[in-house]
Amino acid sequence: MTLNNIGPTQSATFAGGCFWCTESDFKKVAGVTAVVSGYTGGSQPNPRYEDVCRGNTGHYEAVQVHYDPAQISYGELLEIFWRSIDPTDDGGQFVDRGPQYRTAIFYANDEEKQLAEASKRALEASGRFTTQLATAIRPLAVFYPAEEHHQDYYRKAPLHYRSYRKNSGRDQFIKRF
């Protein structure tokens, strides 16, 4: 996969449940130059979708967001992430259940860790949610891009994607919060 970037970019890695939905949400953001769906956080090297779906690899479905820091900050990406998930659900996201659909922020350095932790504390203090936040903040290890047919899935299979998204409960939840 080629990332047709102009100028220096950075990347941020998030697990927001179904990577099709997380990818499509971030692709709409000004300053985001590319979004890659994949797997991270587990122990199995070079996982495949079928392996991760079994829920025993430890991997999360995740996205790696490539962005231009002159146009959007890591902190702004964190805010977008928090608004696109149910951070209180420790069993998955919406209709997708299992450990591979849990939410997490994967930090690449101390600055990202501090910003992620501060954003989580701010969300907890906001009173927006009445239950404890379950979203993990973990160090980024290896990120494995998902199979090509999962990349840009919302564009490759728009009818299926729209039906899935509509029936997932994600958008209904986001509108409430």
mmCIF file of C-alpha atoms in Angstrom:
data_model
loop_
_atom_site.group_PDB
_atom_site.id
_atom_site.type_symbol
_atom_site.label_atom_id
_atom_site.label_comp_id
_atom_site.label_asym_id
_atom_site.label_seq_id
_atom_site.Cartn_x
_atom_site.Cartn_y
_atom_site.Cartn_z
ATOM 1 C CA MET A 1 0.000 0.000 0.000
ATOM 2 C CA THR A 2 1.425 3.361 -1.012
ATOM 3 C CA LEU A 3 0.954 6.375 1.200
ATOM 4 C CA ASN A 4 1.023 9.265 -1.254
ATOM 5 C CA ASN A 5 2.160 11.817 1.281
ATOM 6 C CA ILE A 6 3.593 15.210 0.619
ATOM 7 C CA GLY A 7 5.796 16.476 3.429
ATOM 8 C CA PRO A 8 6.456 14.972 6.839
ATOM 9 C CA THR A 9 3.664 12.964 8.393
ATOM 10 C CA GLN A 10 3.150 11.172 11.666
ATOM 11 C CA SER A 11 1.016 8.194 12.558
ATOM 12 C CA ALA A 12 -1.371 7.331 15.371
ATOM 13 C CA THR A 13 -2.838 3.909 16.087
ATOM 14 C CA PHE A 14 -6.336 3.310 17.436
ATOM 15 C CA ALA A 15 -8.552 0.289 17.999
ATOM 16 C CA GLY A 16 -12.182 1.331 17.741
ATOM 17 C CA GLY A 17 -13.999 -1.921 17.133
ATOM 18 C CA CYS A 18 -14.632 -2.799 13.499
ATOM 19 C CA PHE A 19 -11.727 -1.377 11.529
ATOM 20 C CA TRP A 20 -13.973 -0.708 8.517
ATOM 21 C CA CYS A 21 -15.895 1.874 10.555
ATOM 22 C CA THR A 22 -12.889 3.360 12.300
ATOM 23 C CA GLU A 23 -11.068 3.700 8.982
ATOM 24 C CA SER A 24 -13.975 5.419 7.241
ATOM 25 C CA ASP A 25 -14.435 7.858 10.157
ATOM 26 C CA PHE A 26 -10.795 8.962 10.106
ATOM 27 C CA LYS A 27 -10.606 9.149 6.309
ATOM 28 C CA LYS A 28 -13.092 12.061 6.421
ATOM 29 C CA VAL A 29 -10.794 14.194 8.609
ATOM 30 C CA ALA A 30 -8.861 17.095 7.104
ATOM 31 C CA GLY A 31 -5.136 16.580 7.624
ATOM 32 C CA VAL A 32 -5.378 12.786 7.554
ATOM 33 C CA THR A 33 -3.334 11.579 4.598
ATOM 34 C CA ALA A 34 -3.975 7.818 4.836
ATOM 35 C CA VAL A 35 -5.609 5.243 7.082
ATOM 36 C CA VAL A 36 -4.528 1.605 7.117
ATOM 37 C CA SER A 37 -6.682 -1.126 8.675
ATOM 38 C CA GLY A 38 -4.785 -3.833 10.521
ATOM 39 C CA TYR A 39 -4.026 -5.735 13.680
ATOM 40 C CA THR A 40 -1.922 -4.941 16.734
ATOM 41 C CA GLY A 41 -1.557 -5.676 20.422
ATOM 42 C CA GLY A 42 -1.302 -9.454 20.230
ATOM 43 C CA SER A 43 1.353 -12.097 20.270
ATOM 44 C CA GLN A 44 0.845 -13.916 16.967
ATOM 45 C CA PRO A 45 3.166 -12.705 14.202
ATOM 46 C CA ASN A 46 1.617 -11.947 10.812
ATOM 47 C CA PRO A 47 -1.992 -12.608 11.857
ATOM 48 C CA ARG A 48 -4.730 -13.087 9.292
ATOM 49 C CA TYR A 49 -8.304 -11.903 9.655
ATOM 50 C CA GLU A 50 -9.497 -15.440 10.298
ATOM 51 C CA ASP A 51 -6.967 -15.817 13.144
ATOM 52 C CA VAL A 52 -7.899 -12.514 14.768
ATOM 53 C CA CYS A 53 -11.653 -13.226 14.460
ATOM 54 C CA ARG A 54 -11.231 -16.363 16.533
ATOM 55 C CA GLY A 55 -10.324 -14.007 19.387
ATOM 56 C CA ASN A 56 -7.298 -15.937 20.625
ATOM 57 C CA THR A 57 -4.372 -13.988 19.107
ATOM 58 C CA GLY A 58 -4.585 -11.061 21.519
ATOM 59 C CA HIS A 59 -4.715 -8.697 18.547
ATOM 60 C CA TYR A 60 -7.173 -5.859 18.202
ATOM 61 C CA GLU A 61 -8.691 -4.754 14.917
ATOM 62 C CA ALA A 62 -7.042 -1.355 14.624
ATOM 63 C CA VAL A 63 -6.206 1.471 12.254
ATOM 64 C CA GLN A 64 -3.014 3.366 11.728
ATOM 65 C CA VAL A 65 -3.838 6.983 10.922
ATOM 66 C CA HIS A 66 -1.207 8.892 8.954
ATOM 67 C CA TYR A 67 -1.587 12.633 9.358
ATOM 68 C CA ASP A 68 0.000 15.979 8.690
ATOM 69 C CA PRO A 69 0.755 17.556 12.087
ATOM 70 C CA ALA A 70 0.697 20.997 10.446
ATOM 71 C CA GLN A 71 -3.018 20.448 9.764
ATOM 72 C CA ILE A 72 -4.227 18.327 12.681
ATOM 73 C CA SER A 73 -2.728 17.431 16.029
ATOM 74 C CA TYR A 74 -2.507 14.121 17.831
ATOM 75 C CA GLY A 75 -4.749 15.621 20.506
ATOM 76 C CA GLU A 76 -7.415 16.398 17.910
ATOM 77 C CA LEU A 77 -7.200 12.825 16.615
ATOM 78 C CA LEU A 78 -7.758 11.600 20.174
ATOM 79 C CA GLU A 79 -10.923 13.716 20.420
ATOM 80 C CA ILE A 80 -12.219 12.277 17.149
ATOM 81 C CA PHE A 81 -11.465 8.773 18.384
ATOM 82 C CA TRP A 82 -13.322 9.276 21.683
ATOM 83 C CA ARG A 83 -16.383 10.603 19.814
ATOM 84 C CA SER A 84 -16.524 7.567 17.485
ATOM 85 C CA ILE A 85 -16.578 4.739 20.057
ATOM 86 C CA ASP A 86 -18.316 3.548 23.212
ATOM 87 C CA PRO A 87 -15.370 3.779 25.607
ATOM 88 C CA THR A 88 -17.313 2.030 28.395
ATOM 89 C CA ASP A 89 -17.745 -1.292 26.568
ATOM 90 C CA ASP A 90 -15.061 -3.822 27.536
ATOM 91 C CA GLY A 91 -16.526 -6.666 25.459
ATOM 92 C CA GLY A 92 -16.273 -5.179 21.985
ATOM 93 C CA GLN A 93 -18.057 -2.424 20.126
ATOM 94 C CA PHE A 94 -21.738 -2.338 19.292
ATOM 95 C CA VAL A 95 -22.763 -5.557 17.441
ATOM 96 C CA ASP A 96 -19.150 -6.752 17.231
ATOM 97 C CA ARG A 97 -18.296 -8.798 20.293
ATOM 98 C CA GLY A 98 -15.023 -10.333 21.365
ATOM 99 C CA PRO A 99 -11.554 -9.250 22.460
ATOM 100 C CA GLN A 100 -10.514 -8.299 18.925
ATOM 101 C CA TYR A 101 -13.164 -5.525 18.953
ATOM 102 C CA ARG A 102 -12.117 -3.869 22.224
ATOM 103 C CA THR A 103 -11.035 -0.250 22.136
ATOM 104 C CA ALA A 104 -7.516 0.980 22.750
ATOM 105 C CA ILE A 105 -5.114 3.784 22.045
ATOM 106 C CA PHE A 106 -1.657 2.522 21.115
ATOM 107 C CA TYR A 107 1.032 5.084 21.863
ATOM 108 C CA ALA A 108 4.379 5.203 20.081
ATOM 109 C CA ASN A 109 6.224 7.457 22.531
ATOM 110 C CA ASP A 110 5.970 9.133 25.947
ATOM 111 C CA GLU A 111 4.342 12.271 24.563
ATOM 112 C CA GLU A 112 1.533 10.247 22.938
ATOM 113 C CA LYS A 113 1.096 8.265 26.158
ATOM 114 C CA GLN A 114 0.776 11.432 28.234
ATOM 115 C CA LEU A 115 -1.679 13.004 25.788
ATOM 116 C CA ALA A 116 -3.772 9.818 25.614
ATOM 117 C CA GLU A 117 -3.895 9.492 29.406
ATOM 118 C CA ALA A 118 -4.788 13.183 29.819
ATOM 119 C CA SER A 119 -7.568 12.909 27.237
ATOM 120 C CA LYS A 120 -8.981 9.846 28.996
ATOM 121 C CA ARG A 121 -8.894 11.617 32.373
ATOM 122 C CA ALA A 122 -10.647 14.633 30.832
ATOM 123 C CA LEU A 123 -13.363 12.414 29.354
ATOM 124 C CA GLU A 124 -13.839 10.670 32.707
ATOM 125 C CA ALA A 125 -14.088 14.026 34.495
ATOM 126 C CA SER A 126 -16.561 15.402 31.946
ATOM 127 C CA GLY A 127 -19.429 13.301 33.278
ATOM 128 C CA ARG A 128 -20.396 12.322 29.741
ATOM 129 C CA PHE A 129 -20.385 8.671 30.806
ATOM 130 C CA THR A 130 -21.642 7.387 34.129
ATOM 131 C CA THR A 131 -19.675 4.134 34.027
ATOM 132 C CA GLN A 132 -15.932 3.545 34.040
ATOM 133 C CA LEU A 133 -14.058 3.887 30.747
ATOM 134 C CA ALA A 134 -12.750 0.550 29.473
ATOM 135 C CA THR A 135 -10.541 1.844 26.654
ATOM 136 C CA ALA A 136 -6.965 0.691 27.180
ATOM 137 C CA ILE A 137 -3.889 2.826 26.613
ATOM 138 C CA ARG A 138 -1.092 0.520 25.525
ATOM 139 C CA PRO A 139 2.360 0.767 23.978
ATOM 140 C CA LEU A 140 2.426 0.190 20.246
ATOM 141 C CA ALA A 141 4.368 -2.879 19.204
ATOM 142 C CA VAL A 142 4.089 -4.255 15.679
ATOM 143 C CA PHE A 143 1.217 -3.089 13.480
ATOM 144 C CA TYR A 144 0.247 -5.612 10.810
ATOM 145 C CA PRO A 145 -1.744 -4.241 7.859
ATOM 146 C CA ALA A 146 -4.905 -6.234 7.190
ATOM 147 C CA GLU A 147 -5.508 -8.023 3.935
ATOM 148 C CA GLU A 148 -6.010 -5.781 0.910
ATOM 149 C CA HIS A 149 -9.742 -6.481 0.613
ATOM 150 C CA HIS A 150 -10.246 -4.887 4.066
ATOM 151 C CA GLN A 151 -8.510 -1.648 3.062
ATOM 152 C CA ASP A 152 -11.014 1.060 2.033
ATOM 153 C CA TYR A 153 -13.802 -1.474 2.482
ATOM 154 C CA TYR A 154 -16.417 1.265 2.689
ATOM 155 C CA ARG A 155 -15.490 2.240 -0.874
ATOM 156 C CA LYS A 156 -14.985 -1.268 -2.268
ATOM 157 C CA ALA A 157 -18.312 -2.645 -0.993
ATOM 158 C CA PRO A 158 -20.424 0.451 -0.295
ATOM 159 C CA LEU A 159 -23.816 -1.281 -0.149
ATOM 160 C CA HIS A 160 -22.627 -3.944 2.277
ATOM 161 C CA TYR A 161 -20.711 -1.406 4.351
ATOM 162 C CA ARG A 162 -23.653 1.005 4.624
ATOM 163 C CA SER A 163 -25.983 -1.835 5.647
ATOM 164 C CA TYR A 164 -23.490 -3.111 8.216
ATOM 165 C CA ARG A 165 -22.862 0.368 9.618
ATOM 166 C CA LYS A 166 -26.561 1.229 9.805
ATOM 167 C CA ASN A 167 -27.356 -1.979 11.676
ATOM 168 C CA SER A 168 -24.282 -1.981 13.926
ATOM 169 C CA GLY A 169 -25.653 0.551 16.417
ATOM 170 C CA ARG A 170 -22.534 2.726 16.151
ATOM 171 C CA ASP A 171 -24.156 5.783 14.591
ATOM 172 C CA GLN A 172 -27.154 5.631 16.911
ATOM 173 C CA PHE A 173 -24.814 5.584 19.916
ATOM 174 C CA ILE A 174 -22.685 8.451 18.574
ATOM 175 C CA LYS A 175 -25.773 10.632 18.064
ATOM 176 C CA ARG A 176 -26.791 10.115 21.701
ATOM 177 C CA PHE A 177 -23.419 11.282 23.001
#
